[in-house]
Amino acid sequence: MSVALLAALAGGAGGEAGRQAWAGLSSLVRRPFRRQDDNSDTPAVSSGEAERARLTESPGDTARAQALSTALAVRAALDAEFHAGLQRWRDMAEPLDTGNVQNVITGGSKGPVIQGRDFSGININTPPPGAASPGSHRTEQ
């Protein structure tokens, strides 16, 4: 389970779709834990609810996101019904994963193209090298 996705959704990323995805995961972890084996010697395993609640309190804490990811993976390994539900949830939430960027240009472009994610400290209106800046006058020699 993507730690970045869990942290992003806990922090409200993805708008309404993200809120719905987080609510769906919350609902999933609240379902009763159905272990494949009822062996009393098996150590207690978290349902994931406590880890989900802690991540909700502090969505930027990657250790909490990792703890939730681990709890979900362990529960999925022990509970086939949960595993199937988690896989369906992951398939639905995967497009919201803010850790991946895919940039595609089709049909060509008619000017500069900037592709990426999380831009900061740039000025899109900067003239190309050698061009006159706005408000200045270039003289030909």
Coordinates of C-alpha atoms in Angstrom, one line a residue, residues 69-128:
S69 CA 0.2 0.5 5.5
T70 CA 1.7 -2.3 7.5
A71 CA -1.4 -2.9 9.5
L72 CA -3.5 -3.1 6.2
A73 CA -1.0 -5.6 4.7
V74 CA -0.9 -7.9 7.7
R75 CA -4.7 -7.9 8.0
A76 CA -5.0 -8.6 4.2
A77 CA -2.7 -11.5 4.6
L78 CA -4.9 -13.0 7.4
D79 CA -8.4 -12.1 6.2
A80 CA -9.3 -13.1 2.6
E81 CA -12.5 -11.0 2.6
F82 CA -10.5 -7.9 3.7
H83 CA -7.8 -8.6 1.1
A84 CA -10.4 -8.6 -1.7
G85 CA -12.0 -5.4 -0.3
L86 CA -8.6 -3.7 0.1
Q87 CA -7.7 -4.6 -3.5
R88 CA -11.0 -3.1 -4.8
W89 CA -10.3 0.0 -2.7
R90 CA -6.8 0.3 -4.0
D91 CA -7.9 0.0 -7.6
M92 CA -10.4 2.8 -7.0
A93 CA -8.0 5.0 -5.1
E94 CA -4.9 4.5 -7.3
P95 CA -5.7 7.3 -9.7
L96 CA -5.7 9.7 -6.8
D97 CA -2.1 8.8 -5.9
T98 CA -0.4 12.1 -5.9
G99 CA 3.1 10.6 -6.0
N100 CA 3.0 9.8 -9.7
V101 CA 3.1 12.3 -12.5
Q102 CA 2.2 11.4 -16.1
N103 CA 2.6 14.1 -18.7
V104 CA 1.4 13.5 -22.2
I105 CA 1.3 15.9 -25.2
T106 CA -0.6 14.8 -28.3
G107 CA -1.1 16.8 -31.5
G108 CA 2.0 18.9 -31.0
S109 CA 2.4 22.2 -29.3
K110 CA 2.5 25.9 -30.4
G111 CA 4.8 27.2 -27.8
P112 CA 6.8 26.3 -24.7
V113 CA 5.6 23.4 -22.7
I114 CA 6.3 22.9 -19.0
Q115 CA 5.7 19.5 -17.5
G116 CA 6.2 18.4 -14.0
R117 CA 4.7 18.6 -10.5
D118 CA 5.0 20.9 -7.5
F119 CA 6.5 23.9 -9.2
S120 CA 7.9 26.7 -7.1
G121 CA 10.1 29.6 -7.5
I122 CA 9.6 29.9 -11.3
N123 CA 8.3 32.7 -13.5
I124 CA 6.3 31.5 -16.4
N125 CA 6.5 34.9 -18.0
T126 CA 10.2 35.0 -18.3
P127 CA 11.3 35.9 -21.9
P128 CA 13.5 33.4 -23.7

